[in-house]
mmCIF file of C-alpha atoms in Angstrom:
data_model
loop_
_atom_site.group_PDB
_atom_site.id
_atom_site.type_symbol
_atom_site.label_atom_id
_atom_site.label_comp_id
_atom_site.label_asym_id
_atom_site.label_seq_id
_atom_site.Cartn_x
_atom_site.Cartn_y
_atom_site.Cartn_z
ATOM 1 C CA ASP J 1 16.174 11.119 5.469
ATOM 2 C CA ALA J 2 13.886 9.642 8.106
ATOM 3 C CA GLY J 3 11.321 8.427 5.602
ATOM 4 C CA VAL J 4 7.665 8.214 6.603
ATOM 5 C CA THR J 5 7.230 8.032 10.353
ATOM 6 C CA GLN J 6 4.086 7.039 12.221
ATOM 7 C CA SER J 7 3.156 7.165 15.879
ATOM 8 C CA PRO J 8 2.377 5.369 18.012
ATOM 9 C CA THR J 9 3.550 1.950 16.800
ATOM 10 C CA HIS J 10 1.016 0.052 18.877
ATOM 11 C CA LEU J 11 -2.225 1.069 20.549
ATOM 12 C CA ILE J 12 -4.929 -0.707 22.508
ATOM 13 C CA LYS J 13 -8.336 0.952 22.819
ATOM 14 C CA THR J 14 -11.716 -0.040 24.159
ATOM 15 C CA ARG J 15 -14.789 -0.309 21.969
ATOM 16 C CA GLY J 16 -16.569 3.046 21.725
ATOM 17 C CA GLN J 17 -13.455 5.110 22.377
ATOM 18 C CA GLN J 18 -11.779 7.518 19.985
ATOM 19 C CA VAL J 19 -8.222 7.293 18.633
ATOM 20 C CA THR J 20 -5.791 9.621 16.852
ATOM 21 C CA LEU J 21 -2.905 8.323 14.768
ATOM 22 C CA ARG J 22 -0.107 10.526 13.444
ATOM 23 C CA CYS J 23 2.067 10.559 10.339
ATOM 24 C CA SER J 24 5.048 12.625 9.222
ATOM 25 C CA PRO J 25 5.695 12.331 5.488
ATOM 26 C CA LYS J 26 9.021 11.777 3.803
ATOM 27 C CA SER J 27 11.010 14.950 3.309
ATOM 28 C CA GLY J 28 9.877 16.779 0.162
ATOM 29 C CA HIS J 29 6.503 15.017 0.066
ATOM 30 C CA ASP J 30 3.282 17.005 0.345
ATOM 31 C CA THR J 31 0.578 14.372 -0.153
ATOM 32 C CA VAL J 32 -0.464 11.905 2.531
ATOM 33 C CA SER J 33 -2.717 8.880 2.133
ATOM 34 C CA TRP J 34 -4.049 6.566 4.827
ATOM 35 C CA TYR J 35 -4.704 2.850 4.463
ATOM 36 C CA GLN J 36 -6.219 0.179 6.690
ATOM 37 C CA GLN J 37 -4.687 -3.284 6.523
ATOM 38 C CA ALA J 38 -6.618 -6.065 8.215
ATOM 39 C CA LEU J 39 -4.695 -9.177 9.167
ATOM 40 C CA GLY J 40 -3.844 -11.276 6.130
ATOM 41 C CA GLN J 41 -5.246 -8.770 3.649
ATOM 42 C CA GLY J 42 -3.974 -6.022 1.377
ATOM 43 C CA PRO J 43 -4.181 -2.378 2.425
ATOM 44 C CA GLN J 44 -7.487 -0.598 1.780
ATOM 45 C CA PHE J 45 -7.488 3.117 0.889
ATOM 46 C CA ILE J 46 -9.149 5.342 3.508
ATOM 47 C CA PHE J 47 -8.467 8.878 2.231
ATOM 48 C CA GLN J 48 -5.838 11.237 0.863
ATOM 49 C CA TYR J 49 -4.832 14.737 1.934
ATOM 50 C CA TYR J 50 -3.220 17.470 -0.123
ATOM 51 C CA GLU J 51 -2.942 21.183 0.722
ATOM 52 C CA GLU J 52 -4.732 20.468 3.999
ATOM 53 C CA GLU J 53 -7.833 19.231 2.165
ATOM 54 C CA GLU J 54 -9.280 15.754 1.788
ATOM 55 C CA ARG J 55 -8.864 15.074 -1.908
ATOM 56 C CA GLN J 56 -10.082 11.513 -2.246
ATOM 57 C CA ARG J 57 -11.926 9.130 0.009
ATOM 58 C CA GLY J 58 -12.373 5.388 -0.005
ATOM 59 C CA ASN J 59 -15.354 3.393 1.174
ATOM 60 C CA PHE J 60 -15.045 4.145 4.871
ATOM 61 C CA PRO J 61 -17.701 5.599 7.213
ATOM 62 C CA ASP J 62 -17.655 9.131 8.577
ATOM 63 C CA ARG J 63 -16.259 7.784 11.844
ATOM 64 C CA PHE J 64 -12.955 7.982 10.015
ATOM 65 C CA SER J 65 -11.711 11.539 9.624
ATOM 66 C CA GLY J 66 -8.403 13.217 9.080
ATOM 67 C CA HIS J 67 -6.415 16.358 9.022
ATOM 68 C CA GLN J 68 -3.314 17.675 7.338
ATOM 69 C CA PHE J 69 -1.191 20.397 8.877
ATOM 70 C CA PRO J 70 0.781 23.170 7.100
ATOM 71 C CA ASN J 71 3.993 21.146 7.560
ATOM 72 C CA TYR J 72 2.297 18.298 5.583
ATOM 73 C CA SER J 73 2.035 15.982 8.586
ATOM 74 C CA SER J 74 -1.311 14.304 9.048
ATOM 75 C CA GLU J 75 -3.623 12.745 11.599
ATOM 76 C CA LEU J 76 -6.184 9.987 11.276
ATOM 77 C CA ASN J 77 -9.043 10.036 13.763
ATOM 78 C CA VAL J 78 -11.448 7.187 14.347
ATOM 79 C CA ASN J 79 -14.504 7.727 16.556
ATOM 80 C CA ALA J 80 -16.777 5.191 18.228
ATOM 81 C CA LEU J 81 -14.296 2.367 17.756
ATOM 82 C CA LEU J 82 -15.598 -1.038 16.767
ATOM 83 C CA LEU J 83 -13.895 -4.381 17.214
ATOM 84 C CA GLY J 84 -13.633 -4.537 13.412
ATOM 85 C CA ASP J 85 -11.455 -1.436 13.384
ATOM 86 C CA SER J 86 -8.580 -3.534 14.713
ATOM 87 C CA ALA J 87 -5.949 -3.393 11.983
ATOM 88 C CA LEU J 88 -2.597 -2.016 10.903
ATOM 89 C CA TYR J 89 -3.052 1.604 9.828
ATOM 90 C CA LEU J 90 -0.566 2.726 7.215
ATOM 91 C CA CYS J 91 0.386 6.182 6.086
ATOM 92 C CA ALA J 92 1.843 6.702 2.608
ATOM 93 C CA SER J 93 3.452 9.884 1.356
ATOM 94 C CA SER J 94 4.144 11.104 -2.152
ATOM 95 C CA ARG J 95 4.904 14.247 -4.129
ATOM 96 C CA SER J 96 1.983 15.979 -5.790
ATOM 97 C CA ASP J 97 4.124 16.734 -8.840
ATOM 98 C CA ARG J 98 4.937 13.047 -9.160
ATOM 99 C CA LEU J 99 1.601 11.393 -8.486
ATOM 100 C CA GLY J 100 1.138 8.236 -10.403
ATOM 101 C CA THR J 101 4.641 7.266 -9.387
ATOM 102 C CA GLU J 102 6.150 6.040 -6.169
ATOM 103 C CA ALA J 103 4.515 6.265 -2.792
ATOM 104 C CA PHE J 104 6.381 5.407 0.388
ATOM 105 C CA PHE J 105 4.775 3.764 3.392
ATOM 106 C CA GLY J 106 5.485 4.114 7.071
ATOM 107 C CA GLN J 107 5.830 1.148 9.392
ATOM 108 C CA GLY J 108 2.223 1.497 10.475
ATOM 109 C CA THR J 109 0.293 1.740 13.735
ATOM 110 C CA ARG J 110 -1.122 -1.525 15.034
ATOM 111 C CA LEU J 111 -4.521 -0.710 16.578
ATOM 112 C CA THR J 112 -6.238 -3.298 18.729
ATOM 113 C CA VAL J 113 -9.819 -2.636 19.848
ATOM 114 C CA VAL J 114 -10.981 -4.720 22.813
ATOM 115 C CA GLN R 1 -15.663 -5.847 -6.288
ATOM 116 C CA GLN R 2 -11.963 -6.512 -5.984
ATOM 117 C CA GLN R 3 -10.157 -4.372 -8.547
ATOM 118 C CA VAL R 4 -6.886 -6.313 -8.415
ATOM 119 C CA LYS R 5 -6.782 -10.090 -8.019
ATOM 120 C CA GLN R 6 -3.570 -11.771 -6.898
ATOM 121 C CA SER R 7 -2.437 -15.385 -6.898
ATOM 122 C CA PRO R 8 -1.224 -17.616 -5.406
ATOM 123 C CA GLN R 9 -2.074 -16.868 -1.792
ATOM 124 C CA SER R 10 1.108 -18.618 -0.663
ATOM 125 C CA LEU R 11 4.227 -19.912 -2.377
ATOM 126 C CA ILE R 12 7.094 -22.151 -1.289
ATOM 127 C CA VAL R 13 10.268 -22.029 -3.379
ATOM 128 C CA GLN R 14 13.677 -23.608 -2.901
ATOM 129 C CA LYS R 15 16.699 -21.340 -2.595
ATOM 130 C CA GLY R 16 17.950 -20.456 -6.056
ATOM 131 C CA GLY R 17 14.576 -21.086 -7.686
ATOM 132 C CA ILE R 18 12.240 -18.692 -9.466
ATOM 133 C CA SER R 19 9.253 -17.226 -7.620
ATOM 134 C CA ILE R 20 6.322 -16.125 -9.777
ATOM 135 C CA ILE R 21 3.352 -14.123 -8.512
ATOM 136 C CA ASN R 22 0.473 -13.130 -10.758
ATOM 137 C CA CYS R 23 -2.037 -10.300 -10.734
ATOM 138 C CA ALA R 24 -5.004 -9.380 -12.879
ATOM 139 C CA TYR R 25 -6.958 -6.142 -13.047
ATOM 140 C CA GLU R 26 -10.228 -5.004 -14.542
ATOM 141 C CA ASN R 27 -10.032 -1.232 -14.863
ATOM 142 C CA THR R 28 -8.258 -0.203 -18.072
ATOM 143 C CA ALA R 29 -7.765 3.295 -16.631
ATOM 144 C CA PHE R 30 -5.031 1.968 -14.355
ATOM 145 C CA ASP R 31 -1.682 3.301 -15.531
ATOM 146 C CA TYR R 32 0.799 2.512 -12.770
ATOM 147 C CA PHE R 33 1.466 -0.940 -11.343
ATOM 148 C CA PRO R 34 3.832 -1.241 -8.357
ATOM 149 C CA TRP R 35 4.860 -4.271 -6.367
ATOM 150 C CA TYR R 36 5.415 -3.965 -2.648
ATOM 151 C CA GLN R 37 7.299 -6.243 -0.247
ATOM 152 C CA GLN R 38 6.165 -6.432 3.354
ATOM 153 C CA PHE R 39 7.911 -8.097 6.281
ATOM 154 C CA PRO R 40 5.981 -8.934 9.464
ATOM 155 C CA GLY R 41 5.332 -5.857 11.588
ATOM 156 C CA LYS R 42 6.572 -3.492 8.886
ATOM 157 C CA GLY R 43 4.969 -1.283 6.296
ATOM 158 C CA PRO R 44 5.038 -2.177 2.594
ATOM 159 C CA ALA R 45 8.251 -1.232 0.783
ATOM 160 C CA LEU R 46 8.245 -0.386 -2.924
ATOM 161 C CA LEU R 47 10.083 -3.079 -4.845
ATOM 162 C CA ILE R 48 9.570 -2.336 -8.530
ATOM 163 C CA ALA R 49 6.900 -0.687 -10.681
ATOM 164 C CA ILE R 50 5.820 -0.582 -14.314
ATOM 165 C CA ARG R 51 3.656 1.485 -16.643
ATOM 166 C CA PRO R 52 1.530 -0.108 -19.391
ATOM 167 C CA ASP R 53 3.632 1.318 -22.225
ATOM 168 C CA VAL R 54 6.322 -1.344 -21.619
ATOM 169 C CA SER R 55 5.970 -5.121 -21.460
ATOM 170 C CA GLU R 56 8.817 -5.859 -19.087
ATOM 171 C CA LYS R 57 10.956 -4.136 -16.490
ATOM 172 C CA LYS R 58 13.930 -5.656 -14.726
ATOM 173 C CA GLU R 59 15.741 -4.469 -11.618
ATOM 174 C CA GLY R 60 18.354 -6.860 -10.325
ATOM 175 C CA ARG R 61 16.722 -10.193 -9.540
ATOM 176 C CA PHE R 62 13.202 -8.749 -9.833
ATOM 177 C CA THR R 63 11.282 -8.575 -13.125
ATOM 178 C CA ILE R 64 7.773 -7.387 -13.889
ATOM 179 C CA SER R 65 6.084 -8.803 -16.977
ATOM 180 C CA PHE R 66 3.070 -6.846 -18.216
ATOM 181 C CA ASN R 67 0.384 -8.022 -20.657
ATOM 182 C CA LYS R 68 -1.881 -5.073 -21.442
ATOM 183 C CA SER R 69 -4.302 -6.993 -23.662
ATOM 184 C CA ALA R 70 -4.834 -9.670 -21.014
ATOM 185 C CA LYS R 71 -4.873 -7.095 -18.200
ATOM 186 C CA GLN R 72 -2.348 -9.152 -16.270
ATOM 187 C CA PHE R 73 1.041 -8.544 -14.762
ATOM 188 C CA SER R 74 3.427 -10.711 -12.816
ATOM 189 C CA LEU R 75 6.478 -10.507 -10.580
ATOM 190 C CA HIS R 76 9.376 -12.878 -11.152
ATOM 191 C CA ILE R 77 12.054 -13.236 -8.479
ATOM 192 C CA MET R 78 15.110 -14.945 -9.919
ATOM 193 C CA ASP R 79 17.594 -16.850 -7.744
ATOM 194 C CA SER R 80 15.210 -16.608 -4.784
ATOM 195 C CA GLN R 81 16.901 -16.273 -1.383
ATOM 196 C CA PRO R 82 15.669 -16.982 2.161
ATOM 197 C CA GLY R 83 15.849 -13.217 2.780
ATOM 198 C CA ASP R 84 13.155 -12.786 0.113
ATOM 199 C CA SER R 85 10.678 -14.568 2.405
ATOM 200 C CA ALA R 86 7.954 -11.956 2.902
ATOM 201 C CA THR R 87 4.466 -11.055 1.736
ATOM 202 C CA TYR R 88 4.260 -9.475 -1.703
ATOM 203 C CA PHE R 89 1.457 -7.206 -2.854
ATOM 204 C CA CYS R 90 0.665 -6.030 -6.335
ATOM 205 C CA ALA R 91 -1.184 -2.753 -6.712
ATOM 206 C CA ALA R 92 -2.617 -0.436 -9.326
ATOM 207 C CA SER R 93 -3.461 3.253 -9.536
ATOM 208 C CA MET R 94 -4.767 5.650 -12.157
ATOM 209 C CA HIS R 95 -4.686 9.210 -13.467
ATOM 210 C CA ASN R 96 -1.922 10.616 -11.334
ATOM 211 C CA PHE R 97 -3.739 9.844 -8.107
ATOM 212 C CA ASN R 98 -1.807 7.788 -5.589
ATOM 213 C CA LYS R 99 -4.912 5.889 -4.532
ATOM 214 C CA PHE R 100 -3.704 2.334 -4.751
ATOM 215 C CA TYR R 101 -5.852 -0.737 -5.166
ATOM 216 C CA PHE R 102 -3.957 -3.655 -3.647
ATOM 217 C CA GLY R 103 -4.116 -7.355 -4.303
ATOM 218 C CA SER R 104 -4.717 -9.710 -1.398
ATOM 219 C CA GLY R 105 -1.042 -10.603 -1.048
ATOM 220 C CA THR R 106 1.208 -13.632 -1.582
ATOM 221 C CA LYS R 107 3.182 -15.068 1.302
ATOM 222 C CA LEU R 108 6.499 -16.290 -0.085
ATOM 223 C CA ASN R 109 8.627 -18.780 1.815
ATOM 224 C CA VAL R 110 12.053 -19.489 0.347
ATOM 225 C CA LYS R 111 13.520 -22.652 1.851
ATOM 226 C CA PRO R 112 17.295 -22.935 2.326
#
């Protein structure tokens, strides 16, 4: 079992550009959540996808959007990048029939905005 | 408003000692409390978790103590080892939604 995989591992973008991050959930998992982790802080919830729909959203602007595909993989898109968007972006997967239990995180994508 | 408050920010423990990290929460609707371990450059890894219907859960050297009335929970690492040196995060979620509210993290350094 490959676990949760994210790509790319590192990314450097220029302010104002757009970025797409990708996540493949753990085998058997159908729910994907995205988190932003600034340096030295705990992860902050961005949004969650289930059945290709955004089910919950945290306190993030509309510049942050996502998508879930029929195979449960997911993308996070960020438009009009700001310097403050520099962070580790984490994907977490879980089973919808076992929510409120364990969620597994990928290794993250380190985004640097210059 | 931070939903989960974690302390201390950093902790130095001698090998073989006990590491204790504390968390407090406000929202009584929280019903699942995991602890995650994170090494530099890696994603958080689930360590141990507890529900509010029990006061303690032990897995190997790791124990969660839960005080529902005080809205506090803590992680105890017994016989701490240098390999335990990492950042630890407490978290909380509610109502079968895996939307986690994380604490700010504790950087643990176990000295040989």
